[in-house]
Short mmCIF file of C-alpha atoms and ligand atoms in Angstrom, two decimals:
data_model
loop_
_atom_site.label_atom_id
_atom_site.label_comp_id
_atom_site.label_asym_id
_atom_site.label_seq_id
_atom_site.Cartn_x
_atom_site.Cartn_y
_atom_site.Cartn_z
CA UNK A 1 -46.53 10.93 52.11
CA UNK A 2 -47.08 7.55 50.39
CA UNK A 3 -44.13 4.91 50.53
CA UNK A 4 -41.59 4.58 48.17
CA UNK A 5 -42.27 3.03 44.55
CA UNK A 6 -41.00 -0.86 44.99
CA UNK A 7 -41.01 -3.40 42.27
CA UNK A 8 -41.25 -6.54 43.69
CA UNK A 9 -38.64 -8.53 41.36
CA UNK A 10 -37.09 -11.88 41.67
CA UNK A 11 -34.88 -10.81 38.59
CA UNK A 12 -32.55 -7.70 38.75
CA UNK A 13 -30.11 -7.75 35.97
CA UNK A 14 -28.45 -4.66 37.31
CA UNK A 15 -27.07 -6.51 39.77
CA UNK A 16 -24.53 -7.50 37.73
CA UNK A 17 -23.47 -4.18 36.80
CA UNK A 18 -22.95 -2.40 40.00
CA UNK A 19 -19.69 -1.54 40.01
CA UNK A 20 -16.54 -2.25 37.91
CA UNK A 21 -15.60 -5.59 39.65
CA UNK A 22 -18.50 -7.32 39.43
CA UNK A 23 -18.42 -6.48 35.98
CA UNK A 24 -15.58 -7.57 35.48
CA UNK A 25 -16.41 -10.81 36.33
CA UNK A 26 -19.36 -11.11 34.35
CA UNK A 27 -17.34 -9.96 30.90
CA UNK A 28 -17.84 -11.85 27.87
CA UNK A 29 -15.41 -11.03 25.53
CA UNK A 30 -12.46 -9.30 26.18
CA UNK A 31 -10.00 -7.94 23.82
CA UNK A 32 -6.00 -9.18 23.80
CA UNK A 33 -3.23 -7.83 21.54
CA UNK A 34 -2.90 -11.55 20.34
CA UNK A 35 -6.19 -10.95 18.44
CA UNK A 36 -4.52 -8.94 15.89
CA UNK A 37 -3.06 -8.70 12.83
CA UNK A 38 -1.37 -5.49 11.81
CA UNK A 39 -1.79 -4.52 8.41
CA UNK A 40 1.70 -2.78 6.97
CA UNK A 41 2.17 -0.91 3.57
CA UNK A 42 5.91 -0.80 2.29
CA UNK A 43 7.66 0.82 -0.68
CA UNK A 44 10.59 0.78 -2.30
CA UNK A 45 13.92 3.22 -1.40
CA UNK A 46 15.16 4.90 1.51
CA UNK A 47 12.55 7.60 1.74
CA UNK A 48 10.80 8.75 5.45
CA UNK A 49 7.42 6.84 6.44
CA UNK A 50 4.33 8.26 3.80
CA UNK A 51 1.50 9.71 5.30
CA UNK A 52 -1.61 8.59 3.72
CA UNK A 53 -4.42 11.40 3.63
CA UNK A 54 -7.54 9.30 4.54
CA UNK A 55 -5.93 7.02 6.93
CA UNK A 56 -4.28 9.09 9.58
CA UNK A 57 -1.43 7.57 12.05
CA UNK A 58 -1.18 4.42 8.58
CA UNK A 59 1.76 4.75 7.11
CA UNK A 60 4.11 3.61 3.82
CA UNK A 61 7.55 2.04 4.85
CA UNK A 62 11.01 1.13 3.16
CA UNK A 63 11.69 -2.24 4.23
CA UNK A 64 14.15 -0.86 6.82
CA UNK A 65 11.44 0.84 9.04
CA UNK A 66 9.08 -1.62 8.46
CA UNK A 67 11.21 -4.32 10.17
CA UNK A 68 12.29 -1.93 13.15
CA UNK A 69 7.85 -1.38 13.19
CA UNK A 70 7.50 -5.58 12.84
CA UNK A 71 9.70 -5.70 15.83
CA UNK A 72 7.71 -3.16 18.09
CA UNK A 73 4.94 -5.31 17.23
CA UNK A 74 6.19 -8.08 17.85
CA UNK A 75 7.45 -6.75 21.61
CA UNK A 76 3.53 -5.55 22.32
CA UNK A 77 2.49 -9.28 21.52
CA UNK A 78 0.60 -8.34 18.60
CA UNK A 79 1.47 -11.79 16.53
CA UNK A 80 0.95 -10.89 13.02
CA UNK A 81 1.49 -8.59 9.93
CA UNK A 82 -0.53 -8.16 6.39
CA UNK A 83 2.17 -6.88 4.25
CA UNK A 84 1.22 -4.92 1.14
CA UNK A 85 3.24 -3.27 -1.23
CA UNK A 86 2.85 -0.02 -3.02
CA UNK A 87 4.51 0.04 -6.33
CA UNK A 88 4.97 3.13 -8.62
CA UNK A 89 3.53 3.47 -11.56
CA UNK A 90 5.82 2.92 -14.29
CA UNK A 91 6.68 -0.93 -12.70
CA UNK A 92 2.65 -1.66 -13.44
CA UNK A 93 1.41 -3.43 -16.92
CA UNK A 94 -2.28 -4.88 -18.19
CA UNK A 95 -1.15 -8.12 -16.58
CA UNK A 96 0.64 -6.95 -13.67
CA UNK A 97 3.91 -9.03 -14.40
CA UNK A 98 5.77 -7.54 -11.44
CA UNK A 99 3.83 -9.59 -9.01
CA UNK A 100 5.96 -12.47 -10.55
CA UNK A 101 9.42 -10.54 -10.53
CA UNK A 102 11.83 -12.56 -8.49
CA UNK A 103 13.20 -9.88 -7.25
CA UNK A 104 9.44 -8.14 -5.85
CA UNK A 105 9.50 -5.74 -3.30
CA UNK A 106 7.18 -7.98 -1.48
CA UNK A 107 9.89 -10.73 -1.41
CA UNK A 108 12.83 -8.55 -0.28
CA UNK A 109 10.49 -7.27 2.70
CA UNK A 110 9.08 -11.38 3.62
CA UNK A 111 12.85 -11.95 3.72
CA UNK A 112 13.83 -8.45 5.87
CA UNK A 113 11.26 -9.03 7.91
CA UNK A 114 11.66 -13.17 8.84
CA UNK A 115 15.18 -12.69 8.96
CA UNK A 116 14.76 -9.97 12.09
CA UNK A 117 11.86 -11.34 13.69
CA UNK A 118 11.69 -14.40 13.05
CA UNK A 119 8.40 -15.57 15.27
CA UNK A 120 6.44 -12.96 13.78
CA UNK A 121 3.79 -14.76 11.72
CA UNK A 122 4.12 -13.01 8.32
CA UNK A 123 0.92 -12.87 5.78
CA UNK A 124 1.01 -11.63 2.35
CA UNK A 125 -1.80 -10.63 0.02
CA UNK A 126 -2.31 -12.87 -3.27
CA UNK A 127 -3.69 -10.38 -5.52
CA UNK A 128 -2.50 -8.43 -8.38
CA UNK A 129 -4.39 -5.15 -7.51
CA UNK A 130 -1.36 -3.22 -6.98
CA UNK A 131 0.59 -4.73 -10.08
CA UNK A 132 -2.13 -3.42 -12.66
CA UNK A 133 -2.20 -0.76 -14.30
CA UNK A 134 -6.56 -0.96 -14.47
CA UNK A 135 -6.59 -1.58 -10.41
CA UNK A 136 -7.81 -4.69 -10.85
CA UNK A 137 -6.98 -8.13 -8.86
CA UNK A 138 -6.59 -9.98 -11.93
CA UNK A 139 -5.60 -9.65 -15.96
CA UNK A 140 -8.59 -8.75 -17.98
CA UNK A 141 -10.36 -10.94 -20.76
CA UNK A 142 -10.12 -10.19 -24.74
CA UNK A 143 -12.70 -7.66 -24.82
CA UNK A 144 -11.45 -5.82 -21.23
CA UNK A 145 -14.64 -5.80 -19.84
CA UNK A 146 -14.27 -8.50 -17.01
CA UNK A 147 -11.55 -10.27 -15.21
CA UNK A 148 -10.63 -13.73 -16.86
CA UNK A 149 -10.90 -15.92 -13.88
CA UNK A 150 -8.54 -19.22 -14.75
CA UNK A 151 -5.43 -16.62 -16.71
CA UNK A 152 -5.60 -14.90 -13.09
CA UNK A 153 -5.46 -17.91 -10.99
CA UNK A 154 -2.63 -19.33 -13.21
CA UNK A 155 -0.91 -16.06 -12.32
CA UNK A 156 -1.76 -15.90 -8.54
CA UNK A 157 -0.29 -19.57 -8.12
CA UNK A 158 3.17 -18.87 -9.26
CA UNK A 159 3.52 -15.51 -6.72
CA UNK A 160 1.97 -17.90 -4.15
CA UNK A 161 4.79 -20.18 -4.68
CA UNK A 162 7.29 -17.24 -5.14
CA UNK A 163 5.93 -15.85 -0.96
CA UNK A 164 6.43 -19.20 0.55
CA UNK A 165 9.89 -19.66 -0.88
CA UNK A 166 10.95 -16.23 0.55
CA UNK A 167 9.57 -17.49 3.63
CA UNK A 168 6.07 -16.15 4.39
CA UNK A 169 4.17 -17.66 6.91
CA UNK A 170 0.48 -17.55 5.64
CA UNK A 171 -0.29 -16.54 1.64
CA UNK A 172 -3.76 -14.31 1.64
CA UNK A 173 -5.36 -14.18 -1.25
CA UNK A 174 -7.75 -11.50 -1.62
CA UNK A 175 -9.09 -12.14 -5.23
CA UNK A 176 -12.24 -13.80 -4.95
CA UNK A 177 -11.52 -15.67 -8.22
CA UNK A 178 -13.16 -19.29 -8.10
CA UNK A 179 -10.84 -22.28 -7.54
CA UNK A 180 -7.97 -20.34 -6.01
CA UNK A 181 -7.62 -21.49 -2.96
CA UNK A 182 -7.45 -25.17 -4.16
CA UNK A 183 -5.16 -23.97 -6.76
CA UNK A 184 -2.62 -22.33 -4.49
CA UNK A 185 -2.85 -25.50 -2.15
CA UNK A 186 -1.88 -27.98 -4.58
CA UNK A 187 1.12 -25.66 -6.29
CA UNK A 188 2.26 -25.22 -2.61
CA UNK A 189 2.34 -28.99 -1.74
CA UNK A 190 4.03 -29.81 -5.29
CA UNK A 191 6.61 -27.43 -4.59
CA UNK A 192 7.57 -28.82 -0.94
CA UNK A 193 5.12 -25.75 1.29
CA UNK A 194 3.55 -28.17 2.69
CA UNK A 195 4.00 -25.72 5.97
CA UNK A 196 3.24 -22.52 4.33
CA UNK A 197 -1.06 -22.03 5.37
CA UNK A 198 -3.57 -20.25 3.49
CA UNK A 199 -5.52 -17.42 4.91
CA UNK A 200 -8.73 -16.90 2.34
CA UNK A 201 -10.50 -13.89 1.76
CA UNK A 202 -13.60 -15.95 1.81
CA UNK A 203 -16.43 -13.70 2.46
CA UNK A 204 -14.92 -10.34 0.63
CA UNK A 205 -17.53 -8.30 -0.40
CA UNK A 206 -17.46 -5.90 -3.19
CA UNK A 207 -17.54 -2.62 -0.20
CA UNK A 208 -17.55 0.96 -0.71
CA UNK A 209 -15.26 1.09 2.58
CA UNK A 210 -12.24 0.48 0.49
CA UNK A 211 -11.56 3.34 -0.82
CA UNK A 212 -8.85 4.49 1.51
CA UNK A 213 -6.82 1.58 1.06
CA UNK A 214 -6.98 2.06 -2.84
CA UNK A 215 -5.16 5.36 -2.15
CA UNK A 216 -2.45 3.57 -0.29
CA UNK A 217 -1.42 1.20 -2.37
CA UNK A 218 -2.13 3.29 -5.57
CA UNK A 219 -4.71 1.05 -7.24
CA UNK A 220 -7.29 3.17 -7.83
CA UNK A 221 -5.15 5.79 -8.42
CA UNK A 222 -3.26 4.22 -11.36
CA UNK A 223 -6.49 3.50 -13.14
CA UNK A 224 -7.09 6.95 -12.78
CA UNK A 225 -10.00 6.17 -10.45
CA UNK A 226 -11.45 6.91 -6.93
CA UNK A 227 -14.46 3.86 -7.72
CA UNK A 228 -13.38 0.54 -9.15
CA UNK A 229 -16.09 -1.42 -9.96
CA UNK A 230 -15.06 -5.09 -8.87
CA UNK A 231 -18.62 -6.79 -8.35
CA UNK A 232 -17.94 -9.50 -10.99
CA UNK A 233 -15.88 -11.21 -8.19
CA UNK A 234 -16.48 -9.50 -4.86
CA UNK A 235 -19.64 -10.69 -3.07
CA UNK A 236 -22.97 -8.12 -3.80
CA UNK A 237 -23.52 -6.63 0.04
CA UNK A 238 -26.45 -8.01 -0.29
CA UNK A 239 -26.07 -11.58 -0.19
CA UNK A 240 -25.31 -13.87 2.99
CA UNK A 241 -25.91 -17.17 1.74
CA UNK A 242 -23.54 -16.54 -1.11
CA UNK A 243 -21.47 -15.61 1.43
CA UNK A 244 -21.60 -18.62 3.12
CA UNK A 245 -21.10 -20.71 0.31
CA UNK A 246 -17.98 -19.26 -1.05
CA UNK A 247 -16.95 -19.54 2.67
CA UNK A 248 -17.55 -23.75 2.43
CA UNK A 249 -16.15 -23.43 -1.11
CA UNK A 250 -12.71 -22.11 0.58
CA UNK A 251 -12.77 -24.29 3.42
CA UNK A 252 -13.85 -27.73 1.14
CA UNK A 253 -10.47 -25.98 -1.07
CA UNK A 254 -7.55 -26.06 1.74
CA UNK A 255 -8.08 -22.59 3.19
CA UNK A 256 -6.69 -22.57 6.86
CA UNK A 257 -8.56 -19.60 7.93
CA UNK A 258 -11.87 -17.85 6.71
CA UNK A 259 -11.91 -14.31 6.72
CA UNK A 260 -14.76 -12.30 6.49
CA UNK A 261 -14.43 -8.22 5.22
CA UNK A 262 -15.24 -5.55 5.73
CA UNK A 263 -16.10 -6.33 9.76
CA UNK A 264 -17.88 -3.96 10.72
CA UNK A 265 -21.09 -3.96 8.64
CA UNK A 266 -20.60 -7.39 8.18
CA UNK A 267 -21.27 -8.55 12.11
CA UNK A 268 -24.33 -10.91 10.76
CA UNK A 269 -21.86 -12.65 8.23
CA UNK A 270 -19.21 -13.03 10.73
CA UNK A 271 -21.25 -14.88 13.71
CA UNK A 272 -22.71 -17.17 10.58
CA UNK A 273 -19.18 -18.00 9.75
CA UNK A 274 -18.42 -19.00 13.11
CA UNK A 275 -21.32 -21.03 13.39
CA UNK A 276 -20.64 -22.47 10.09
CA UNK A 277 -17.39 -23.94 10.38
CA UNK A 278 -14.76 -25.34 13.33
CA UNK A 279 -11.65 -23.27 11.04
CA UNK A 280 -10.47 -20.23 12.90
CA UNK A 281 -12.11 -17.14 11.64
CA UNK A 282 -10.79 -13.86 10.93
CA UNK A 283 -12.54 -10.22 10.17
CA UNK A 284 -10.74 -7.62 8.64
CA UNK A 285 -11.99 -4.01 9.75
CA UNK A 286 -11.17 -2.18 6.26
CA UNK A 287 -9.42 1.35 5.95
CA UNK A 288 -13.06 2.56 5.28
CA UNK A 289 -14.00 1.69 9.17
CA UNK A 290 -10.73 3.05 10.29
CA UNK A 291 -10.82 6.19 8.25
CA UNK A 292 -14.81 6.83 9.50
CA UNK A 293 -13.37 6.70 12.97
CA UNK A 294 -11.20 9.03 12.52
CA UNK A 295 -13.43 11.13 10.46
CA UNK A 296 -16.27 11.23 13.53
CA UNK A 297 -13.35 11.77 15.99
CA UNK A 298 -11.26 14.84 13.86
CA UNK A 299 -14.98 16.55 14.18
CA UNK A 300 -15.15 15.87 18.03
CA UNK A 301 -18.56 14.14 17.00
CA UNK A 302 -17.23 10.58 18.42
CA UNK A 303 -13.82 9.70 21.16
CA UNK A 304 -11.79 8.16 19.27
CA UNK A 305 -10.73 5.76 21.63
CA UNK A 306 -14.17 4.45 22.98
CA UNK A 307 -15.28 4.06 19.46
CA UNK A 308 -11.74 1.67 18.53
CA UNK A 309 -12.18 0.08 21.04
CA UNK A 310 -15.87 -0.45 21.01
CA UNK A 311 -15.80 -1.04 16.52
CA UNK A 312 -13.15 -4.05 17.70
CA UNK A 313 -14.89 -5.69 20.54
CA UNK A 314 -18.20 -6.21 18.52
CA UNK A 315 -16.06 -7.83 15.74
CA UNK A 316 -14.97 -10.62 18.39
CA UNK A 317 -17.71 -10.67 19.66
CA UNK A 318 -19.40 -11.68 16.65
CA UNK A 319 -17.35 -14.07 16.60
CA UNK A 320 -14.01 -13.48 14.80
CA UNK A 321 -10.88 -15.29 16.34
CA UNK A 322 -8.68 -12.82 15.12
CA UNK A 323 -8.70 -8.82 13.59
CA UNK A 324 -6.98 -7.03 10.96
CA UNK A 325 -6.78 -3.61 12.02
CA UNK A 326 -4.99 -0.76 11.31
CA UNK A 327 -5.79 -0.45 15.02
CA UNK A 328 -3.31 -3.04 16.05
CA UNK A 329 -0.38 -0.85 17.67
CA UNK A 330 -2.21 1.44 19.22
CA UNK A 331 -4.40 -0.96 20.68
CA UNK A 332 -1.54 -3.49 21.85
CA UNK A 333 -0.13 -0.59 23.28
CA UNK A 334 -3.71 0.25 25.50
CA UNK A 335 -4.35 -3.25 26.25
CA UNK A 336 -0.68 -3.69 27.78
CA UNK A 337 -1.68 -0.93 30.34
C1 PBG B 1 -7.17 -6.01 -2.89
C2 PBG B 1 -7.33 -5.70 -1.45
C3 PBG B 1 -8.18 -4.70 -1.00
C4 PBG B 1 -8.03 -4.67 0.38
C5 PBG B 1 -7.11 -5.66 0.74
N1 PBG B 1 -6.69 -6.31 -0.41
C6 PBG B 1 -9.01 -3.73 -1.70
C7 PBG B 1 -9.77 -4.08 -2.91
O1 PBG B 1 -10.32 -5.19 -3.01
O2 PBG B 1 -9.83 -3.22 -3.79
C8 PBG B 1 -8.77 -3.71 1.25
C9 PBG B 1 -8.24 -3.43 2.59
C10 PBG B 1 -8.76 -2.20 3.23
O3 PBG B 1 -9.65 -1.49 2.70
O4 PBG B 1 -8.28 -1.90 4.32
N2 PBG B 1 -6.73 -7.24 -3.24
#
């Protein structure tokens, strides 16, 4: 009988992982449900919550159950809501002109919502995606074949202004035209917003993992479309010192916080955005991620909950200071034990 196999090691990482206390210890990056932001999709009238196919457990809301959701949010700590409306059809045009209708779904649900809960910190998107009739975020040039930059940012100013006078907390806009967050800056300042931030959608890349959020606000499906091509103004997947300049470009602009999205395939661009700048940084795991999740799990091919909660801890640990996820509840409601 010869002795037992010994290493002789001054170094034994494993020490570290013996059992769940010492680990414990040694954690990096742990998850809260103040890192979130809850993405919310409302509609008009008095109908029951919509179910939307690809994203299971996401669903549409009248402004009334959308507050009474903001609140349970609010009560699991979760800090934040997205809000994005889904309009029908017939209120959609070439230059989506209900995104500047004073009376805009998205205005009556800022005010619903501030008025109930009052410290919830309220975002809206600045985009006209679910106002055209093409799907688009912007109004098209002469010949229809691309999206006229300056005629769009002219447009997204105004409903900028319009969301901070209902009383929105942070204006998103999720364009990618050039100039827009300085735009939006300067209209807010001139018009007394000096309070009201800007959230950019800095690094937004033009992703294949949006497709089931097209479905819930109807964008694709009014341009009677599951693929809209946007890659005149969302980054090429591809590219990650693009990224990083339109990132600087935003922050040089006024933006308050750089987001970076998708997350999840974006890790890389994420941990270069943190490095790049001293702004907060946000990462927005797409309904693509969420809906792939759920795909894996439906088949019993992945747990569902491992995988959430693994797909979120590698976005913060890449470096993001705060998540959009469609995630959020469920997770506030783990993470509260
Ligand atoms: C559009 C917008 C998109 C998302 C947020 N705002 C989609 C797009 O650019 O077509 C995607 C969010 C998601 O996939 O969860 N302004």
């Amino acid at each position: 009988m010869s002795a037992p196999f010994k290493l002789d090691l001054t170094h034994r990482p494993r020490r570290l992982r013996r059992n769940a206390t010492v680990r414990s210890l040694v954690e990096e990056t742990i998850l809260t449900p103040a890192d979130f932001i809850a993405p919310l999709f409302v509609v008009d009238g008095k109908g029951a919550p919509e179910p939307i196919s690809s994203m299971p457990g996401v669903l549409r809301y009248n402004i009334t159950d959308l507050v009474k959701e903001c609140r349970a949010l609010a009560k699991l700590g979760v800090p934040a809501v997205a809000l994005f409306p889904k309009l029908a059809v017939k209120f959609k045009d070439d230059a989506g002109s209900a995104a500047l209708d004073a009376d805009a779904l998205i205005l009556r649900t800022v005010k619903a919502v501030k008025k109930a809960v009052p410290g919830l910190v309220v975002m809206t998107d600045i985009a006209l995606d679910p106002y055209t009739t093409h799907g688009h975020d912007g109004v098209l040039t002469a010949d229809g074949l691309d999206v006229d930059n300056d005629a769009t940012v002219e447009i997204l100013v105004k409903m900028a202004v319009l969301h901070a006078r209902a009383g929105v907390d942070f204006v998103a806009p999720s364009d990618m035209m050039d100039g827009r967050i300085g735009a939006i800056r300067r209209a807010l300042d001139a018009a007394g917003f000096t309070q009201t931030a800007i959230m950019g959608y800095s690094a937004k890349f033009a992703s294949a993992y949006y497709g089931p959020f097209r479905e819930a606000v109807g964008s694709a499906s009014a341009a009677g479309t599951h693929h809209l091509d946007k890659r005149t103004y969302q980054l090429n997947p591809a590219n990650r010192r693009e990224a990083l300049a339109e990132v600087a470009l935003d922050e040089a602009e006024g933006a308050d916080i750089l987001m970076v999205k998708p997350a999840g395939a974006y890790l890389d661009i994420i941990r270069d955005v943190r490095e790049a700048t001293r702004k907060p940084v946000a990462a927005y795991q797409v309904s693509g991620e969420y809906a792939q999740i759920h795909a894996a799990a439906k088949m019993g091919w992945l747990d569902l909950e491992r995988t959430r909660h693994e797909s979120l801890l590698a976005i913060k640990r890449a470096g993001a200071d705060m998540i959009l996820t469609y995630f959020a509840k469920e997770m506030a409601v783990v993470l509260k034990g």
